[in-house]
mmCIF file of C-alpha atoms in Angstrom:
data_model
loop_
_atom_site.group_PDB
_atom_site.id
_atom_site.type_symbol
_atom_site.label_atom_id
_atom_site.label_comp_id
_atom_site.label_asym_id
_atom_site.label_seq_id
_atom_site.Cartn_x
_atom_site.Cartn_y
_atom_site.Cartn_z
ATOM 1 C CA MET H 1 -1.289 -3.284 -42.411
ATOM 2 C CA PRO H 2 -3.790 -2.556 -39.801
ATOM 3 C CA GLU H 3 -6.564 0.495 -41.132
ATOM 4 C CA PRO H 4 -6.171 3.731 -38.470
ATOM 5 C CA VAL H 5 -9.397 3.004 -37.286
ATOM 6 C CA ALA H 6 -8.828 -0.581 -35.924
ATOM 7 C CA LEU H 7 -5.244 0.552 -34.659
ATOM 8 C CA GLU H 8 -7.486 3.257 -32.915
ATOM 9 C CA GLN H 9 -10.139 0.824 -31.690
ATOM 10 C CA ARG H 10 -7.187 -1.820 -30.541
ATOM 11 C CA ASN H 11 -5.471 1.098 -28.363
ATOM 12 C CA MET H 12 -8.797 2.690 -27.023
ATOM 13 C CA LEU H 13 -9.250 -0.792 -25.812
ATOM 14 C CA LEU H 14 -5.807 -1.302 -24.453
ATOM 15 C CA GLY H 15 -6.281 2.251 -22.563
ATOM 16 C CA LYS H 16 -9.515 1.205 -20.807
ATOM 17 C CA LEU H 17 -8.143 -2.420 -20.108
ATOM 18 C CA GLY H 18 -5.017 -0.239 -18.974
ATOM 19 C CA PHE H 19 -7.494 1.717 -16.492
ATOM 20 C CA TRP H 20 -9.323 -0.835 -15.051
ATOM 21 C CA ALA H 21 -6.092 -2.895 -14.257
ATOM 22 C CA GLN H 22 -4.818 0.046 -11.949
ATOM 23 C CA VAL H 23 -8.466 0.005 -10.290
ATOM 24 C CA ALA H 24 -8.292 -3.860 -9.975
ATOM 25 C CA PHE H 25 -4.987 -3.467 -8.585
ATOM 26 C CA LEU H 26 -6.516 -0.424 -6.023
ATOM 27 C CA VAL H 27 -9.353 -2.693 -4.865
ATOM 28 C CA ALA H 28 -7.199 -5.955 -4.326
ATOM 29 C CA TYR H 29 -4.776 -3.655 -1.953
ATOM 30 C CA ILE H 30 -7.951 -2.006 -0.272
ATOM 31 C CA GLY H 31 -9.271 -5.590 0.490
ATOM 32 C CA VAL H 32 -5.986 -6.719 1.872
ATOM 33 C CA LEU H 33 -5.748 -3.628 3.790
ATOM 34 C CA SER H 34 -9.329 -3.050 5.303
ATOM 35 C CA GLY H 35 -10.939 -6.543 4.966
ATOM 36 C CA ALA H 36 -8.336 -9.380 6.019
ATOM 37 C CA MET H 37 -6.395 -7.093 8.129
ATOM 38 C CA PHE H 38 -9.049 -6.176 10.202
ATOM 39 C CA PHE H 39 -10.386 -9.237 10.541
ATOM 40 C CA PHE H 40 -7.281 -10.502 11.658
ATOM 41 C CA GLN H 41 -7.105 -7.521 14.303
ATOM 42 C CA PHE H 42 -10.300 -7.291 15.521
ATOM 43 C CA ALA H 43 -12.361 -10.393 14.883
ATOM 44 C CA LEU H 44 -9.319 -12.636 16.031
ATOM 45 C CA ASN H 45 -7.740 -9.980 18.292
ATOM 46 C CA GLU H 46 -4.191 -10.561 16.641
ATOM 47 C CA LEU H 47 -2.769 -7.339 17.453
ATOM 48 C CA PRO H 48 0.155 -6.333 14.518
ATOM 49 C CA CYS H 49 3.542 -6.314 15.067
ATOM 50 C CA PRO H 50 5.903 -3.315 14.039
ATOM 51 C CA LEU H 51 7.101 -5.441 10.979
ATOM 52 C CA CYS H 52 3.680 -5.960 10.109
ATOM 53 C CA ILE H 53 2.340 -2.100 10.163
ATOM 54 C CA THR H 54 5.400 -1.364 8.353
ATOM 55 C CA GLN H 55 4.097 -3.907 5.655
ATOM 56 C CA ARG H 56 0.871 -1.930 5.372
ATOM 57 C CA MET H 57 2.883 0.912 5.085
ATOM 58 C CA GLY H 58 4.391 -0.694 1.756
ATOM 59 C CA MET H 59 1.220 -1.855 0.260
ATOM 60 C CA MET H 60 -0.218 1.772 0.890
ATOM 61 C CA LEU H 61 2.939 3.374 -0.824
ATOM 62 C CA SER H 62 2.854 0.737 -3.658
ATOM 63 C CA SER H 63 -1.065 1.789 -3.951
ATOM 64 C CA LEU H 64 0.032 5.521 -4.004
ATOM 65 C CA GLY H 65 1.140 4.435 -7.841
ATOM 66 C CA ALA H 66 -2.370 3.368 -9.123
ATOM 67 C CA VAL H 67 -4.008 6.242 -7.029
ATOM 68 C CA TYR H 68 -1.864 8.787 -9.136
ATOM 69 C CA VAL H 69 -2.518 7.477 -12.363
ATOM 70 C CA LEU H 70 -6.022 6.765 -11.507
ATOM 71 C CA VAL H 71 -6.286 10.296 -10.113
ATOM 72 C CA GLN H 72 -4.146 11.598 -13.505
ATOM 73 C CA SER H 73 -6.442 9.565 -16.047
ATOM 74 C CA LEU H 74 -9.900 10.661 -14.512
ATOM 75 C CA ARG H 75 -8.631 14.251 -15.279
ATOM 76 C CA GLY H 76 -7.362 13.848 -18.627
ATOM 77 C CA THR H 77 -3.929 15.010 -17.758
ATOM 78 C CA LEU H 78 -2.118 11.618 -17.371
ATOM 79 C CA SER H 79 0.808 11.917 -19.789
ATOM 80 C CA THR H 80 3.386 8.886 -20.791
ATOM 81 C CA SER H 81 6.026 10.285 -18.227
ATOM 82 C CA GLY H 82 2.951 10.319 -15.616
ATOM 83 C CA PHE H 83 2.108 7.207 -16.196
ATOM 84 C CA MET H 84 5.697 5.964 -15.604
ATOM 85 C CA THR H 85 6.032 8.330 -12.195
ATOM 86 C CA GLY H 86 2.722 6.347 -11.425
ATOM 87 C CA LEU H 87 4.002 2.650 -11.788
ATOM 88 C CA GLY H 88 7.361 3.776 -10.589
ATOM 89 C CA PHE H 89 5.869 4.734 -7.075
ATOM 90 C CA SER H 90 4.493 0.727 -7.204
ATOM 91 C CA ILE H 91 7.389 -0.255 -8.110
ATOM 92 C CA VAL H 92 9.638 0.920 -5.104
ATOM 93 C CA GLY H 93 6.727 0.853 -2.607
ATOM 94 C CA ALA H 94 6.289 -2.686 -3.653
ATOM 95 C CA LEU H 95 10.395 -3.481 -3.214
ATOM 96 C CA LEU H 96 10.069 -1.878 0.439
ATOM 97 C CA GLY H 97 7.514 -3.943 1.114
ATOM 98 C CA ALA H 98 9.187 -6.849 -0.165
ATOM 99 C CA PHE H 99 12.104 -6.235 2.323
ATOM 100 C CA MET H 100 10.296 -5.633 4.983
ATOM 101 C CA SER H 101 7.778 -9.136 4.268
ATOM 102 C CA ALA H 102 11.242 -10.972 3.789
ATOM 103 C CA ARG H 103 13.045 -9.602 6.768
ATOM 104 C CA GLN H 104 9.907 -10.914 8.838
ATOM 105 C CA ILE H 105 10.039 -14.494 7.268
ATOM 106 C CA LEU H 106 13.775 -14.927 7.665
ATOM 107 C CA LEU H 107 13.030 -13.946 11.140
ATOM 108 C CA HIS H 108 10.789 -17.341 11.805
ATOM 109 C CA ILE H 109 12.588 -19.496 8.820
ATOM 110 C CA ALA H 110 14.630 -21.424 11.496
ATOM 111 C CA PRO H 111 13.174 -25.063 12.390
ATOM 112 C CA GLY H 112 10.769 -25.360 15.006
ATOM 113 C CA ASP H 113 9.807 -21.902 14.802
ATOM 114 C CA PRO H 114 6.122 -21.350 15.001
ATOM 115 C CA GLY H 115 5.747 -17.934 13.295
ATOM 116 C CA TYR H 116 3.912 -15.024 14.192
ATOM 117 C CA GLY H 117 0.077 -15.266 14.339
ATOM 118 C CA GLU H 118 -2.325 -17.358 12.226
ATOM 119 C CA ALA H 119 -1.565 -19.270 8.970
ATOM 120 C CA VAL H 120 -3.485 -18.831 6.279
ATOM 121 C CA PHE H 121 -3.921 -21.724 3.828
ATOM 122 C CA GLY H 122 -0.502 -22.699 5.380
ATOM 123 C CA LEU H 123 1.350 -19.345 5.094
ATOM 124 C CA HIS H 124 1.758 -16.496 7.613
ATOM 125 C CA LEU H 125 0.329 -13.223 6.797
ATOM 126 C CA TYR H 126 3.512 -11.964 5.893
ATOM 127 C CA THR H 127 4.984 -14.105 3.184
ATOM 128 C CA TRP H 128 1.427 -13.547 1.459
ATOM 129 C CA ALA H 129 2.590 -9.857 1.807
ATOM 130 C CA LEU H 130 5.685 -11.214 0.035
ATOM 131 C CA VAL H 131 4.103 -12.751 -2.253
ATOM 132 C CA SER H 132 1.258 -9.591 -3.053
ATOM 133 C CA PHE H 133 4.722 -7.693 -3.525
ATOM 134 C CA VAL H 134 6.325 -9.657 -6.188
ATOM 135 C CA VAL H 135 2.525 -9.916 -7.779
ATOM 136 C CA VAL H 136 2.684 -6.048 -8.010
ATOM 137 C CA LEU H 137 6.591 -6.027 -9.460
ATOM 138 C CA VAL H 138 5.312 -8.549 -12.010
ATOM 139 C CA PHE H 139 2.064 -6.473 -12.865
ATOM 140 C CA ALA H 140 4.035 -3.399 -13.118
ATOM 141 C CA GLY H 141 7.197 -5.196 -14.879
ATOM 142 C CA VAL H 142 4.698 -6.468 -17.675
ATOM 143 C CA ILE H 143 2.837 -3.116 -18.724
ATOM 144 C CA LEU H 144 6.473 -1.658 -18.936
ATOM 145 C CA VAL H 145 7.172 -4.190 -21.419
ATOM 146 C CA PHE H 146 4.298 -3.199 -23.224
ATOM 147 C CA GLY H 147 5.388 0.260 -23.352
ATOM 148 C CA THR H 148 2.791 2.858 -23.891
ATOM 149 C CA GLU H 149 0.128 0.180 -25.111
ATOM 150 C CA PHE H 150 -1.698 -0.084 -21.601
ATOM 151 C CA THR H 151 -1.865 3.769 -20.700
ATOM 152 C CA PRO H 152 -4.894 4.196 -18.819
ATOM 153 C CA ILE H 153 -7.969 5.702 -20.342
ATOM 154 C CA ALA H 154 -10.657 6.912 -18.323
ATOM 155 C CA PRO H 155 -14.286 5.727 -19.124
ATOM 156 C CA THR H 156 -16.724 8.717 -20.114
ATOM 157 C CA SER H 157 -19.799 7.434 -18.443
ATOM 158 C CA PRO H 158 -20.622 9.578 -14.955
ATOM 159 C CA ALA H 159 -21.239 6.298 -13.177
ATOM 160 C CA ALA H 160 -18.201 4.234 -13.756
ATOM 161 C CA ARG H 161 -16.035 7.661 -12.999
ATOM 162 C CA THR H 162 -18.090 8.082 -9.968
ATOM 163 C CA ILE H 163 -17.514 4.486 -8.947
ATOM 164 C CA VAL H 164 -13.741 5.035 -9.399
ATOM 165 C CA TRP H 165 -13.545 8.171 -7.314
ATOM 166 C CA ILE H 166 -15.297 6.717 -4.623
ATOM 167 C CA ILE H 167 -12.532 3.528 -4.951
ATOM 168 C CA ILE H 168 -9.883 6.305 -4.254
ATOM 169 C CA TRP H 169 -11.884 7.863 -1.367
ATOM 170 C CA ILE H 170 -11.966 4.615 0.050
ATOM 171 C CA PHE H 171 -8.496 3.862 -0.274
ATOM 172 C CA VAL H 172 -7.864 7.198 1.791
ATOM 173 C CA ALA H 173 -10.273 6.461 4.535
ATOM 174 C CA THR H 174 -8.383 3.257 4.657
ATOM 175 C CA VAL H 175 -5.369 4.702 5.167
ATOM 176 C CA ALA H 176 -6.940 7.142 7.992
ATOM 177 C CA VAL H 177 -8.639 4.222 10.056
ATOM 178 C CA ASN H 178 -4.902 2.304 10.010
ATOM 179 C CA LEU H 179 -3.777 5.940 11.297
ATOM 180 C CA VAL H 180 -6.340 5.999 14.085
ATOM 181 C CA VAL H 181 -5.697 2.234 14.824
ATOM 182 C CA VAL H 182 -2.259 2.145 15.173
ATOM 183 C CA PHE H 183 -2.468 5.246 17.377
ATOM 184 C CA VAL H 184 -4.635 3.100 19.747
ATOM 185 C CA GLU H 185 -2.276 0.318 19.660
ATOM 186 C CA GLU H 186 0.688 2.802 20.234
ATOM 187 C CA GLY H 187 -0.645 5.318 22.502
ATOM 188 C CA PHE H 188 1.738 8.069 23.668
ATOM 189 C CA ASN H 189 5.004 5.716 23.273
ATOM 190 C CA LEU H 190 7.140 6.465 20.470
ATOM 191 C CA TYR H 191 7.417 3.169 19.114
ATOM 192 C CA LEU H 192 5.419 -0.235 19.027
ATOM 193 C CA PRO H 193 6.323 -3.065 21.671
ATOM 194 C CA ASP H 194 7.841 -6.092 19.482
ATOM 195 C CA ASN H 195 5.402 -7.898 20.375
ATOM 196 C CA PRO H 196 2.255 -6.269 21.081
ATOM 197 C CA VAL H 197 -0.464 -7.388 23.516
ATOM 198 C CA ARG H 198 -2.967 -4.569 24.277
ATOM 199 C CA TYR H 199 -4.353 -1.251 22.810
ATOM 200 C CA GLU H 200 -1.571 1.110 25.007
ATOM 201 C CA LEU H 201 -4.124 4.198 24.650
ATOM 202 C CA LEU H 202 -6.871 2.405 26.104
ATOM 203 C CA TYR H 203 -4.657 1.857 29.500
ATOM 204 C CA GLN H 204 -2.624 4.887 29.056
ATOM 205 C CA LEU H 205 -6.083 6.898 28.994
ATOM 206 C CA GLY H 206 -7.391 4.848 31.967
ATOM 207 C CA ILE H 207 -10.411 3.531 30.022
ATOM 208 C CA LEU H 208 -9.237 -0.090 30.444
ATOM 209 C CA LYS H 209 -7.206 -1.082 33.323
ATOM 210 C CA MET Z 1 6.272 7.217 14.906
ATOM 211 C CA ASP Z 2 3.766 4.621 13.624
ATOM 212 C CA PRO Z 3 0.807 6.911 13.440
ATOM 213 C CA LEU Z 4 3.034 9.770 11.860
ATOM 214 C CA VAL Z 5 4.283 7.707 9.307
ATOM 215 C CA PHE Z 6 0.458 6.908 8.338
ATOM 216 C CA ALA Z 7 -0.314 10.663 8.398
ATOM 217 C CA LEU Z 8 2.685 11.411 6.065
ATOM 218 C CA ILE Z 9 1.187 8.115 3.525
ATOM 219 C CA LEU Z 10 -2.301 10.029 4.363
ATOM 220 C CA VAL Z 11 -0.886 13.519 3.168
ATOM 221 C CA ALA Z 12 0.724 12.225 -0.030
ATOM 222 C CA ALA Z 13 -2.417 10.476 -0.925
ATOM 223 C CA LEU Z 14 -4.236 13.468 -0.479
ATOM 224 C CA VAL Z 15 -1.697 15.556 -2.112
ATOM 225 C CA ILE Z 16 -1.776 13.356 -5.278
ATOM 226 C CA ILE Z 17 -5.724 13.940 -5.540
ATOM 227 C CA PHE Z 18 -5.806 17.644 -4.777
ATOM 228 C CA VAL Z 19 -2.451 18.999 -5.876
ATOM 229 C CA ARG Z 20 -1.403 19.324 -9.970
ATOM 230 C CA LYS Z 21 2.304 19.981 -9.330
ATOM 231 C CA ARG Z 22 4.252 17.206 -10.010
ATOM 232 C CA TRP Z 23 7.169 17.682 -8.225
ATOM 233 C CA VAL Z 24 4.973 18.532 -4.985
ATOM 234 C CA ILE Z 25 3.546 15.127 -5.500
ATOM 235 C CA MET Z 26 6.886 13.372 -5.988
ATOM 236 C CA LEU Z 27 8.245 15.279 -2.520
ATOM 237 C CA SER Z 28 5.247 14.566 -0.710
ATOM 238 C CA TYR Z 29 5.945 10.760 -1.668
ATOM 239 C CA SER Z 30 9.758 10.829 -1.232
ATOM 240 C CA VAL Z 31 8.976 12.173 2.642
ATOM 241 C CA ALA Z 32 6.386 9.315 3.032
ATOM 242 C CA PHE Z 33 9.041 6.591 1.258
ATOM 243 C CA LEU Z 34 11.959 7.669 3.185
ATOM 244 C CA ALA Z 35 9.808 7.881 6.747
ATOM 245 C CA THR Z 36 8.488 4.555 6.244
ATOM 246 C CA ALA Z 37 12.529 3.149 5.215
ATOM 247 C CA ALA Z 38 13.496 4.943 8.647
ATOM 248 C CA LEU Z 39 10.723 3.086 10.700
ATOM 249 C CA PHE Z 40 11.892 -0.470 9.125
ATOM 250 C CA ALA Z 41 15.287 0.385 9.354
ATOM 251 C CA HIS Z 42 14.773 1.364 13.383
ATOM 252 C CA HIS Z 43 12.959 -1.993 13.871
ATOM 253 C CA VAL Z 44 16.260 -3.967 12.505
ATOM 254 C CA THR Z 45 17.705 -4.307 15.515
ATOM 255 C CA ASP Z 46 20.320 -7.386 14.794
ATOM 256 C CA ALA Z 47 21.539 -9.552 12.470
ATOM 257 C CA LEU Z 48 19.135 -12.638 11.310
ATOM 258 C CA ASN Z 49 20.037 -15.811 13.158
ATOM 259 C CA VAL Z 50 20.523 -17.898 10.868
ATOM 260 C CA SER Z 51 23.250 -19.216 8.724
ATOM 261 C CA PHE Z 52 23.088 -21.197 5.567
#
């Protein structure tokens, strides 16, 4: 039987690993949302379709689980049930996102259909989105298999804690920027068109003609 | 509607950061989740034209 001190050290190590795994999850989705998608939207001028936008929302809902766990952990108020709540947020967000991307994949599955937008490494963005949602489901499932072993333990170093808070606020900023960009794309219309080709608000305000 | 749903997700994120009551957090997440699901349902307008 392991010594109590060794057990405590192991639990601390797994707890820290659990914490940084949640940080990695959040950073990965920030990268996907703000980097790759804005690269495609702004650099390649590929306007996101309505289903693409809902998949971004799915990624954000899924990421809110990690945000919840990290915030509670940094405050020192994370309980086992709180950890389960966070994982639950991630799972239901990823499930909803998976439905959305699967729907879009099936829309373009017929032979000869070129798909929507550019392909990356042979797969379209909505297919990569489905891959990411499945990865989240596997990630949350594996953590749940281990029960409370990976209950996150926040670092004590002020520098590390500050970095994590900055990452959390970058996520919030990513949501806010998406809100603004979609408003410019949709304008004062109620919904996005099926195949958007321009930023409606700029035309509605007379900035572009 | 899309900016409104993003706004609800933004509110849920801010509630998670600033509010300590768990039921408020769960409520704001649920509202954002249901709004996203409703927006997705609105865009599912017809049956898929596929047959296996």
